[in-house]
Coordinates of C-alpha atoms and ligand atoms in Angstrom, one line a residue:
X16 CA 68.9 87.8 92.1
X17 CA 70.8 84.8 93.3
X18 CA 73.4 85.5 95.9
X19 CA 75.3 82.3 96.0
X20 CA 78.8 82.5 94.8
X21 CA 79.8 80.2 91.9
X22 CA 82.0 77.6 93.0
X23 CA 80.6 77.5 96.5
X24 CA 77.2 76.1 95.9
X25 CA 75.6 73.6 98.1
X26 CA 75.1 70.3 96.5
X27 CA 73.4 67.2 97.9
X28 CA 75.1 63.9 97.2
X29 CA 72.2 61.6 97.3
X30 CA 72.5 58.0 97.8
X31 CA 74.9 56.8 95.3
X32 CA 77.1 53.7 95.2
X33 CA 79.7 55.1 92.9
X34 CA 80.9 57.7 95.3
X35 CA 84.4 58.3 96.4
X36 CA 84.3 59.7 99.9
X37 CA 87.2 61.8 100.9
X38 CA 87.2 61.9 104.7
X39 CA 89.4 64.8 105.6
X40 CA 90.6 64.4 109.0
X41 CA 93.0 67.3 108.7
X42 CA 92.8 70.8 110.1
X43 CA 89.4 71.5 108.6
X44 CA 87.6 68.4 109.8
X45 CA 85.5 68.0 106.9
X46 CA 84.9 65.1 104.5
X47 CA 84.4 64.9 100.9
X48 CA 82.5 62.9 98.4
X49 CA 83.4 62.3 94.7
X50 CA 81.1 61.0 92.1
X51 CA 81.0 60.7 88.4
X52 CA 78.4 63.5 88.0
X53 CA 79.4 67.0 87.6
X54 CA 81.4 68.6 90.5
X55 CA 79.4 70.7 92.8
X56 CA 81.7 72.4 95.2
X57 CA 80.0 73.0 98.5
X58 CA 82.3 75.0 100.6
X59 CA 85.5 77.0 100.3
X60 CA 87.8 75.7 103.1
X61 CA 89.4 72.4 103.6
X62 CA 92.9 71.1 103.8
X63 CA 95.6 71.4 101.3
X64 CA 96.4 67.8 101.1
X65 CA 92.7 66.9 100.9
X66 CA 92.3 69.4 98.1
X67 CA 95.3 68.2 96.2
X68 CA 94.3 64.6 96.4
X69 CA 90.9 65.7 95.0
X70 CA 92.6 67.4 92.2
X71 CA 94.6 64.2 91.4
X72 CA 91.4 62.3 91.6
X73 CA 90.1 64.7 88.9
X74 CA 93.1 64.2 86.8
X75 CA 92.3 60.5 86.8
X76 CA 88.8 61.7 85.4
X77 CA 86.9 61.1 88.6
X78 CA 84.8 64.0 89.3
X79 CA 84.7 65.3 92.8
X80 CA 81.4 66.0 94.3
X81 CA 82.2 67.5 97.6
X82 CA 80.0 67.6 100.7
X83 CA 80.8 68.2 104.3
X84 CA 80.2 67.0 107.8
X85 CA 81.8 67.9 111.1
X86 CA 84.1 65.3 112.3
X87 CA 84.2 63.8 115.7
X88 CA 86.4 66.1 117.5
X89 CA 84.6 69.4 116.7
X90 CA 81.3 67.8 117.2
X91 CA 82.3 66.4 120.6
X92 CA 83.6 69.7 121.8
X93 CA 80.7 71.8 120.8
X94 CA 77.0 71.0 120.2
X95 CA 76.3 67.5 119.9
X96 CA 75.9 65.3 122.9
X97 CA 76.5 62.1 121.0
X98 CA 79.8 62.9 119.4
X99 CA 80.0 59.9 117.1
X100 CA 76.5 59.6 115.9
X101 CA 76.3 62.4 113.3
X102 CA 79.5 61.8 111.3
X103 CA 78.9 58.1 111.2
X104 CA 75.4 58.7 109.9
X105 CA 76.8 61.0 107.2
X106 CA 79.0 58.3 106.1
X107 CA 76.2 55.9 106.1
X108 CA 74.0 58.3 104.2
X109 CA 76.5 59.2 101.6
X110 CA 77.3 55.5 101.0
X111 CA 80.8 56.2 99.5
X112 CA 82.8 53.7 97.4
X113 CA 86.1 54.9 98.7
X114 CA 87.4 56.8 101.7
X115 CA 90.7 58.7 101.9
X116 CA 91.9 60.0 105.2
X117 CA 94.1 62.8 104.2
X118 CA 97.2 64.3 105.7
X119 CA 97.6 67.4 107.9
X120 CA 99.7 69.1 110.6
X121 CA 98.3 67.3 113.6
X122 CA 99.8 64.6 115.8
X123 CA 97.6 61.7 116.9
X124 CA 99.0 62.2 120.4
X125 CA 97.7 65.6 120.8
X126 CA 94.4 65.9 122.7
X127 CA 91.6 67.0 120.4
X128 CA 93.4 65.9 117.2
X129 CA 91.0 65.0 114.5
X130 CA 89.9 61.4 114.4
X131 CA 87.3 59.1 112.9
X132 CA 83.9 58.2 114.4
X133 CA 83.6 55.1 116.6
X134 CA 82.7 52.1 114.4
X135 CA 84.2 53.8 111.3
X136 CA 86.5 50.9 110.3
X137 CA 83.8 48.3 111.1
X138 CA 81.4 50.2 108.9
X139 CA 83.9 50.4 106.0
X140 CA 84.7 46.6 106.4
X141 CA 81.0 45.7 106.5
X142 CA 80.3 47.7 103.3
X143 CA 83.7 46.7 101.7
X144 CA 84.7 50.4 101.3
X145 CA 88.5 50.6 100.6
X146 CA 90.2 53.2 102.9
X147 CA 93.5 55.0 102.1
X148 CA 95.2 57.0 104.9
X149 CA 97.8 59.6 103.8
X150 CA 100.4 60.9 106.2
X151 CA 98.4 61.8 109.3
X152 CA 95.6 59.7 107.9
X153 CA 97.9 56.6 107.9
X154 CA 99.0 57.4 111.4
X155 CA 95.3 57.7 112.5
X156 CA 94.5 54.4 110.8
X157 CA 97.4 52.7 112.6
X158 CA 96.6 54.2 116.0
X159 CA 92.9 53.5 115.9
X160 CA 93.4 49.9 114.8
X161 CA 95.7 49.0 117.7
X162 CA 99.2 49.8 116.1
X163 CA 101.7 52.3 117.5
X164 CA 102.7 55.8 116.3
X165 CA 105.5 57.6 117.9
X166 CA 107.5 60.7 117.4
X167 CA 110.2 60.0 114.8
X168 CA 113.8 60.4 115.9
X169 CA 114.3 62.6 112.9
X170 CA 111.4 64.4 111.2
X171 CA 111.4 63.9 107.4
X172 CA 110.5 66.9 105.2
X173 CA 110.9 67.4 101.5
X174 CA 111.9 65.1 98.6
X175 CA 113.4 61.7 99.5
X176 CA 113.7 58.1 98.1
X177 CA 111.5 55.2 99.4
X178 CA 111.7 51.6 98.6
X179 CA 108.5 49.6 97.8
X180 CA 107.4 46.0 97.6
X181 CA 106.1 45.6 94.1
X182 CA 104.0 42.5 94.5
X183 CA 101.8 44.5 96.9
X184 CA 98.4 46.0 95.8
X185 CA 99.5 49.6 96.2
X186 CA 102.7 49.2 93.9
X187 CA 101.7 46.4 91.6
X188 CA 103.4 46.9 88.2
X189 CA 105.6 49.7 89.3
X190 CA 108.7 50.0 86.9
X191 CA 111.2 49.9 89.9
X192 CA 111.4 49.3 93.6
X193 CA 112.6 52.9 94.4
X194 CA 111.0 56.2 93.9
X195 CA 111.3 59.9 95.0
X196 CA 108.5 61.0 97.1
X197 CA 107.5 64.1 99.1
X198 CA 107.5 63.6 102.9
X199 CA 106.3 65.9 105.5
X200 CA 105.9 64.3 108.9
X201 CA 107.2 64.2 112.5
X202 CA 105.5 61.1 113.8
X203 CA 105.9 57.6 112.4
X204 CA 104.2 54.1 112.6
X205 CA 106.5 51.9 114.9
X206 CA 104.1 48.9 115.3
X207 CA 101.5 48.0 112.6
X208 CA 98.1 46.7 113.6
X209 CA 97.3 43.0 113.1
X210 CA 96.7 42.1 109.4
X211 CA 98.9 44.9 107.9
X212 CA 102.0 44.4 106.0
X213 CA 104.7 46.9 105.5
X214 CA 105.1 47.5 101.7
X215 CA 107.3 50.5 101.7
X216 CA 110.2 52.0 103.8
X217 CA 112.3 55.2 103.6
X218 CA 116.1 55.3 103.5
X219 CA 116.0 55.7 107.2
X220 CA 113.9 52.6 107.6
X221 CA 110.6 54.3 108.5
X222 CA 107.4 52.6 107.5
X223 CA 106.0 54.6 104.6
X224 CA 103.5 52.3 103.0
X225 CA 101.2 49.7 104.5
X226 CA 98.3 47.5 103.4
X227 CA 95.8 45.0 104.7
X228 CA 94.4 43.6 101.5
X229 CA 91.8 41.5 103.3
X230 CA 90.2 44.6 104.9
X231 CA 91.0 46.9 102.0
X232 CA 92.9 49.2 104.3
X233 CA 95.9 51.1 102.9
X234 CA 98.3 53.8 104.2
X235 CA 101.0 56.0 102.8
X236 CA 103.2 58.0 105.0
X237 CA 104.3 60.3 102.1
X238 CA 102.1 62.6 100.0
X239 CA 101.2 60.8 96.7
X240 CA 99.0 63.8 95.8
X241 CA 101.8 66.3 95.3
X242 CA 103.5 66.6 92.0
X243 CA 106.9 66.1 93.5
X244 CA 106.1 62.5 94.4
X245 CA 107.5 60.8 91.4
X246 CA 104.8 58.1 90.9
X247 CA 102.3 59.3 93.4
X248 CA 99.6 59.8 90.8
X249 CA 100.0 56.4 89.5
X250 CA 99.6 55.1 93.1
X251 CA 96.4 57.1 93.6
X252 CA 95.1 55.9 90.2
X253 CA 95.9 52.3 91.2
X254 CA 93.9 52.8 94.4
X255 CA 91.0 54.3 92.8
X256 CA 90.7 52.1 89.7
X257 CA 92.4 48.8 90.4
X258 CA 91.7 48.4 94.1
X259 CA 88.4 50.4 94.5
X260 CA 87.1 49.6 91.0
X261 CA 86.0 53.1 90.2
X262 CA 85.5 54.2 86.6
X263 CA 86.6 57.5 85.1
X264 CA 84.2 60.0 83.4
X265 CA 85.1 63.5 84.3
X266 CA 86.6 66.1 82.1
X267 CA 87.5 69.8 81.9
X268 CA 84.7 70.4 79.5
X269 CA 82.4 69.6 82.5
X270 CA 83.9 72.4 84.5
X271 CA 83.6 74.8 81.6
X272 CA 80.0 74.0 80.9
X273 CA 79.0 74.0 84.6
X274 CA 80.9 77.2 85.4
X275 CA 79.3 79.0 82.4
X276 CA 75.8 77.8 83.6
X277 CA 76.6 78.9 87.3
X278 CA 77.7 82.5 86.0
X279 CA 74.6 82.8 83.9
X280 CA 72.5 81.8 86.8
X281 CA 74.3 83.9 89.3
X282 CA 74.5 87.0 87.3
X283 CA 71.0 86.7 85.8
X284 CA 69.8 88.2 82.4
X285 CA 70.3 91.9 83.2
X286 CA 73.1 92.6 85.7
X287 CA 76.5 94.0 84.6
X288 CA 79.8 92.7 85.8
X289 CA 83.3 94.2 86.1
X290 CA 86.6 92.4 86.1
X291 CA 90.1 93.6 86.7
X292 CA 92.5 91.9 84.4
X293 CA 96.1 91.5 85.6
X294 CA 97.7 90.3 82.3
X295 CA 98.1 86.8 83.9
X296 CA 96.4 83.6 83.1
X297 CA 93.9 83.6 85.9
X298 CA 92.1 86.8 85.2
X299 CA 92.3 86.3 81.5
X300 CA 90.7 82.8 81.7
X301 CA 88.1 84.0 84.3
X302 CA 87.1 87.0 82.1
X303 CA 87.0 84.9 78.9
X304 CA 84.7 82.4 80.6
X305 CA 82.4 85.1 82.1
X306 CA 82.3 86.8 78.7
X307 CA 81.1 83.5 77.2
X308 CA 78.4 83.5 79.7
X309 CA 77.2 87.0 79.7
X310 CA 78.8 88.8 76.6
X311 CA 79.2 92.5 76.6
X312 CA 77.7 92.9 80.1
X313 CA 81.2 92.2 81.3
X314 CA 83.4 95.3 81.6
X315 CA 87.2 94.8 82.0
X316 CA 89.9 97.2 83.5
X317 CA 93.5 96.9 84.0
X318 CA 94.9 98.6 87.0
X319 CA 98.4 99.9 87.2
X320 CA 99.0 100.0 91.0
X321 CA 102.7 101.1 90.6
X322 CA 103.8 97.6 91.6
X323 CA 104.1 96.2 88.1
X324 CA 107.2 95.0 86.4
X325 CA 109.3 96.7 83.7
X326 CA 107.1 98.5 81.1
X327 CA 104.3 96.1 82.1
X328 CA 101.4 98.5 81.6
X329 CA 102.3 99.1 78.0
X330 CA 103.1 95.4 77.3
X331 CA 100.0 94.0 78.9
X332 CA 97.5 96.6 77.3
X333 CA 99.0 95.6 73.9
X334 CA 98.5 91.9 74.7
X335 CA 94.8 92.5 75.6
X336 CA 94.3 94.5 72.4
X337 CA 96.2 92.1 70.0
X338 CA 95.3 88.8 71.5
X339 CA 92.4 88.8 73.9
X340 CA 90.1 91.1 71.8
X341 CA 88.2 92.2 74.9
X342 CA 87.8 95.9 75.5
X343 CA 89.9 96.9 78.5
X344 CA 90.1 100.2 80.3
X345 CA 93.5 101.1 81.7
X346 CA 93.5 102.8 85.0
X347 CA 96.6 104.4 86.5
X348 CA 96.4 104.2 90.3
X349 CA 100.1 104.1 91.0
X350 CA 100.6 107.4 92.7
X351 CA 97.7 106.9 95.2
X352 CA 98.7 103.4 96.2
X353 CA 102.4 104.1 96.6
X354 CA 101.5 107.1 98.8
X355 CA 99.5 104.7 101.1
X356 CA 102.4 102.1 101.1
X357 CA 105.0 104.5 102.0
X358 CA 106.8 103.3 105.2
X359 CA 104.6 100.2 105.5
X360 CA 106.9 97.1 106.1
X361 CA 104.7 94.5 107.6
X362 CA 103.8 92.0 104.8
X363 CA 100.3 91.4 105.9
X364 CA 99.7 95.1 106.2
X365 CA 101.0 95.6 102.8
X366 CA 98.7 93.1 101.3
X367 CA 95.7 94.5 103.1
X368 CA 96.5 98.0 102.0
X369 CA 96.9 96.9 98.4
X370 CA 93.7 94.9 98.6
X371 CA 91.7 97.8 100.1
X372 CA 93.0 100.2 97.5
X373 CA 92.1 97.8 94.7
X374 CA 88.6 97.8 96.1
X375 CA 88.4 101.6 96.0
X376 CA 89.5 101.5 92.4
X377 CA 86.8 99.0 91.6
X378 CA 84.1 101.1 93.3
X379 CA 85.2 104.2 91.2
X380 CA 85.3 102.1 88.0
X381 CA 81.8 100.8 88.8
X382 CA 80.5 104.5 88.8
X383 CA 82.3 105.1 85.5
X384 CA 80.6 102.0 84.0
X385 CA 77.2 103.0 85.3
X386 CA 77.7 106.5 83.6
X387 CA 78.6 104.8 80.4
X388 CA 75.9 102.1 80.3
X389 CA 73.1 103.5 82.5
X390 CA 73.3 100.2 84.6
X391 CA 75.2 100.0 87.9
X392 CA 77.5 96.8 87.8
X393 CA 76.7 94.6 90.8
X394 CA 79.2 91.8 90.2
X395 CA 83.0 91.5 90.3
X396 CA 84.9 88.8 88.6
X397 CA 88.0 87.5 90.4
X398 CA 90.5 84.9 89.2
X399 CA 90.8 83.5 92.7
X400 CA 92.3 80.0 92.7
X401 CA 92.0 77.3 95.1
X402 CA 95.5 77.8 96.6
X403 CA 94.6 81.4 97.4
X404 CA 91.7 80.1 99.3
X405 CA 93.3 77.4 101.4
X406 CA 96.3 79.3 102.2
X407 CA 94.4 82.4 103.4
X408 CA 91.9 80.8 105.8
X409 CA 92.3 79.4 109.3
X410 CA 90.5 76.1 109.7
X411 CA 86.9 76.6 110.6
X412 CA 86.0 75.6 114.1
X413 CA 89.7 75.4 115.0
X414 CA 89.7 78.4 117.4
X415 CA 92.7 79.6 115.5
X416 CA 93.1 83.1 114.3
X417 CA 96.2 83.0 112.3
X418 CA 98.4 80.2 113.4
X419 CA 97.8 78.2 110.3
X420 CA 97.1 81.2 108.0
X421 CA 100.2 81.5 105.8
X422 CA 99.3 84.8 104.2
X423 CA 96.3 86.8 103.3
X424 CA 96.1 86.8 99.4
X425 CA 94.6 90.0 98.6
X426 CA 91.8 88.5 96.5
X427 CA 90.7 86.4 99.4
X428 CA 91.7 87.8 102.8
X429 CA 91.8 91.5 102.2
X430 CA 88.2 92.3 100.9
X431 CA 86.3 94.6 103.0
X432 CA 82.8 93.4 103.9
X433 CA 81.1 96.5 102.6
X434 CA 82.4 95.6 99.2
X435 CA 79.0 96.2 97.5
X436 CA 79.7 93.7 94.8
X437 CA 78.7 90.1 94.5
X438 CA 81.8 88.0 93.7
X439 CA 82.0 85.9 90.6
X440 CA 84.9 83.4 91.1
X441 CA 84.6 80.7 88.4
X442 CA 88.2 79.4 89.1
X443 CA 87.8 79.3 92.9
X444 CA 88.1 75.5 93.1
X445 CA 90.8 75.0 90.5
X446 CA 94.6 74.8 90.5
X447 CA 96.7 76.7 88.1
X448 CA 97.4 73.9 85.8
X449 CA 93.7 73.2 85.6
X450 CA 93.1 76.9 84.8
X451 CA 95.6 76.6 81.9
X452 CA 93.8 73.6 80.6
X453 CA 90.5 75.5 80.9
X454 CA 92.0 78.4 79.0
X455 CA 93.2 76.2 76.1
X456 CA 89.8 74.7 75.9
X457 CA 88.4 78.3 75.3
X458 CA 91.2 79.2 72.8
X459 CA 92.8 81.8 75.2
X460 CA 96.0 82.8 73.4
X461 CA 99.3 81.2 74.5
X462 CA 100.7 84.6 75.5
X463 CA 98.3 84.5 78.5
X464 CA 98.4 80.7 79.1
X465 CA 102.1 80.4 79.3
X466 CA 102.9 83.5 81.4
X467 CA 104.5 82.9 84.7
X468 CA 102.0 83.7 87.6
X469 CA 102.4 87.1 89.0
X470 CA 101.0 87.8 92.5
X471 CA 98.1 90.3 93.0
X472 CA 100.2 92.5 95.3
X473 CA 102.9 92.5 92.6
X474 CA 106.4 93.7 93.4
X475 CA 105.2 94.6 97.0
X476 CA 105.8 90.9 98.0
X477 CA 109.2 91.0 96.1
X478 CA 110.5 94.1 97.6
X479 CA 111.1 93.1 101.3
X480 CA 110.2 95.9 103.7
X481 CA 109.2 99.3 102.4
X482 CA 108.4 99.2 98.7
X483 CA 109.0 102.9 98.6
X484 CA 112.5 102.7 99.9
X485 CA 114.8 104.7 97.6
X486 CA 115.4 103.0 94.3
X487 CA 113.9 99.7 95.4
X488 CA 111.2 99.4 92.7
X489 CA 113.4 100.6 89.8
X490 CA 116.3 98.3 90.9
X491 CA 114.1 95.2 91.2
X492 CA 112.4 96.0 87.8
X493 CA 115.7 96.2 86.1
X494 CA 117.1 93.1 87.7
X495 CA 113.9 91.1 87.0
X496 CA 113.9 92.2 83.3
X497 CA 117.6 91.1 82.8
X498 CA 116.9 87.8 84.6
X499 CA 113.6 86.9 82.7
X500 CA 115.1 87.9 79.4
X501 CA 118.0 85.7 80.1
X502 CA 115.7 82.9 80.8
X503 CA 113.8 83.4 77.6
X504 CA 117.0 83.6 75.6
X505 CA 118.2 80.3 77.1
X506 CA 114.8 78.8 76.0
X507 CA 114.0 77.9 79.6
X508 CA 110.9 80.0 80.2
X509 CA 108.3 77.3 79.6
X510 CA 110.3 74.8 81.7
X511 CA 110.1 77.0 84.8
X512 CA 106.7 77.6 86.6
X513 CA 107.7 80.9 88.0
X514 CA 110.8 83.0 88.0
X515 CA 111.4 86.4 89.5
X516 CA 113.9 88.7 91.4
X517 CA 113.6 89.8 95.0
X518 CA 114.9 93.1 96.4
X519 CA 116.5 92.6 99.9
X520 CA 116.5 95.6 102.3
X521 CA 120.1 95.0 103.2
X522 CA 123.5 96.1 101.8
X523 CA 126.7 94.1 101.6
X524 CA 130.3 95.1 100.8
X525 CA 131.6 94.5 97.3
X526 CA 134.6 95.5 95.0
X527 CA 133.5 97.1 91.7
X528 CA 136.1 98.6 89.6
X529 CA 138.9 99.8 91.9
X530 CA 136.6 100.6 94.7
X531 CA 134.9 99.0 97.6
X532 CA 131.1 99.4 97.4
X533 CA 128.3 99.1 99.8
X534 CA 125.4 98.1 97.7
X535 CA 122.2 96.1 97.6
X536 CA 121.8 92.3 97.5
X537 CA 119.1 90.8 95.1
X538 CA 117.8 87.4 95.2
X539 CA 116.7 85.3 92.2
X540 CA 114.1 82.6 92.5
X541 CA 112.9 80.1 89.9
X542 CA 110.7 77.1 90.7
X543 CA 109.1 74.1 89.2
X544 CA 105.6 73.2 90.2
X545 CA 102.3 72.4 88.8
X546 CA 100.0 74.2 91.2
X547 CA 102.1 76.5 93.4
X548 CA 101.2 74.3 96.4
X549 CA 104.5 72.6 96.5
X550 CA 107.6 73.7 94.5
X551 CA 111.1 72.8 93.9
X552 CA 114.0 75.1 92.9
X553 CA 114.9 75.1 89.3
X554 CA 118.4 73.7 88.7
X555 CA 120.1 76.2 86.2
X556 CA 123.4 75.4 84.7
X557 CA 126.1 77.2 86.9
X558 CA 127.2 79.0 83.7
X559 CA 123.7 80.6 83.3
X560 CA 123.7 81.8 86.9
X561 CA 127.2 83.1 86.5
X562 CA 126.4 85.1 83.3
X563 CA 123.1 86.5 84.8
X564 CA 124.8 87.6 88.0
X565 CA 127.6 89.4 86.0
X566 CA 125.0 91.2 83.8
X567 CA 122.9 92.3 86.9
X568 CA 125.9 93.6 88.7
X569 CA 127.4 95.4 85.6
X570 CA 124.1 96.8 84.4
X571 CA 122.0 97.6 87.6
X572 CA 123.3 100.5 89.7
X573 CA 123.4 99.8 93.4
X574 CA 123.6 96.0 93.2
X575 CA 126.8 94.2 93.9
X576 CA 125.6 90.8 95.1
X577 CA 123.2 88.2 93.6
X578 CA 122.0 85.2 95.5
X579 CA 120.0 82.3 94.1
X580 CA 117.3 80.8 96.3
X581 CA 117.6 77.0 96.6
X582 CA 114.7 76.3 98.8
X583 CA 111.7 74.2 98.0
X584 CA 108.1 74.7 99.2
X585 CA 107.8 73.5 101.8
X586 CA 109.6 74.7 104.0
X587 CA 109.6 77.9 102.1
X588 CA 106.9 79.7 100.1
X589 CA 107.3 80.7 96.5
X590 CA 107.3 84.5 97.2
X591 CA 109.4 85.9 99.9
X592 CA 106.8 87.8 101.7
Ligands
XMP13 P1 103.4 81.3 97.8 O1 104.3 82.5 98.0 O2 102.1 81.5 98.6 O3 102.9 81.4 96.3 O4 104.0 80.0 98.0 C1 102.1 80.5 95.7 C2 101.7 81.2 94.4 O5 100.7 82.2 94.8 C3 101.2 83.5 94.3 N1 100.9 84.4 95.4 C4 99.9 85.3 95.3 N2 99.0 85.6 94.4 N3 98.1 87.3 95.8 C5 98.1 86.5 94.7 O6 97.2 86.8 93.8 C6 99.0 87.1 96.8 O7 99.0 87.7 97.8 C7 100.0 86.0 96.4 N4 101.0 85.5 97.3 C8 101.6 84.6 96.5 C9 102.7 83.3 94.1 O8 103.2 84.2 93.1 C10 102.8 81.9 93.6 O9 102.4 81.7 92.3

């Protein structure tokens, strides 16, 4: 029986001239190759920015075929006596059409920061390979070619305007000379290498776009790959198609066909598979795909872990029955899990506890299925998405344990080794909006496709501190219900990527009726995003917030204050824990 996980197969790239090489000089020190053949995802961890740029390339119908190689620094520090030989050879072997040096948290001035192999730029020039450096990638390009990079007087984070030169290659044909972009940097280029022209500046005068058309070298200080960069996608497309001359040919149908084939191959002709449905889009799409691949050997359950929203168990079970037409077993595990969570306040510990308990439930469900079918299920489907993977893993070879780990998503970080299931994760390399497209392709009903995402640990990450604190879960359920209903009634639900209420473990003073009260504060969050990797807060009309706040304080006992979260991601995350 094959043991490889779908979505993490090793794929050789061969010698192809129509490859787009994504040289990731970020925290994970990998590089990537894209071609027009079906995607073969080789490994699970690489940088956010690299992955997002890959996703944008796919939107441009360029199919990523991803390979890997250690970059100079990790090679130099570890096993290889000749630090530059191997990566350079990889580039030569892969023979890419395009190279993107992606962004990341490093500074070029820090010893051991990722870099490119000796002779890298000569090789690119000799083979006429266009190179685009993004954020750190641009700084690296500037520094390695003899320019200067210095710590900026003021770091620039978040959305801001930039001004571009539109007869440049990067911005040719842009409708205007200003656009909003997403910036996230502390260093900046203060002197450009010979041959480069500055073709974009920030309001503060920082160089944000550079190009050397003769050598086909380009740099963007901002992140064109994130959705909050207004015309970033256009710039990436211009680079891929107009500058590099790639042609498009990738589609979501490719992903579907390949993943069905991968599931069939991985699971084989006889094995049985179980899947926990959450009611959200990811597990619904994952289950539908696996069902297409293996039919009734898929067994689905829905676990009520006590951390669901208002009347969610009833509503979701009805949705499965009426719309998904997959048989689903409902398991009520709320009492057991809540007993384990009592008094736990550390967010990571909460996630791990919830993850471990989920696994216990799966193991028990496995026994039930075996009793029913006579076959022990050996595979578990999970709707793990790419953001879960990259935000849960420290970069390999980085010697870091958790410094770059944002959180352990329960379906990635919290699985015990002795799990006893092979994982089937057909969405592991996709972002949420891609999953929605995949779902639509398989006729997954809108009820599932359009539901706001709900995290695996449920309300545990929305009740700060102890989830079992008196009244916390009931309070947040009531507040959330009022808030989401108001959003639906205002016709805003589909404009918002995710909206929810947060229970804060603090009390504040208020005046209700004729009395002073000392009651809870609740937070409301609503964001726009396309993948959950970056997000902006949703700008409600003040009247909407005023009415919701009044309703909540009037209808929910023990709440006398409502605050609205106006932070983007970064610097915040979407959830509060
Ligand atoms: P953050 O808070 O990481 O959220 O900015 C990004 C997206 O991921 C969801 N999320 C989770 N999903 N397990 C999940 O399955 C988790 O532990 C988890 N934490 C966050 C979050 O709701 C948002 O959609």
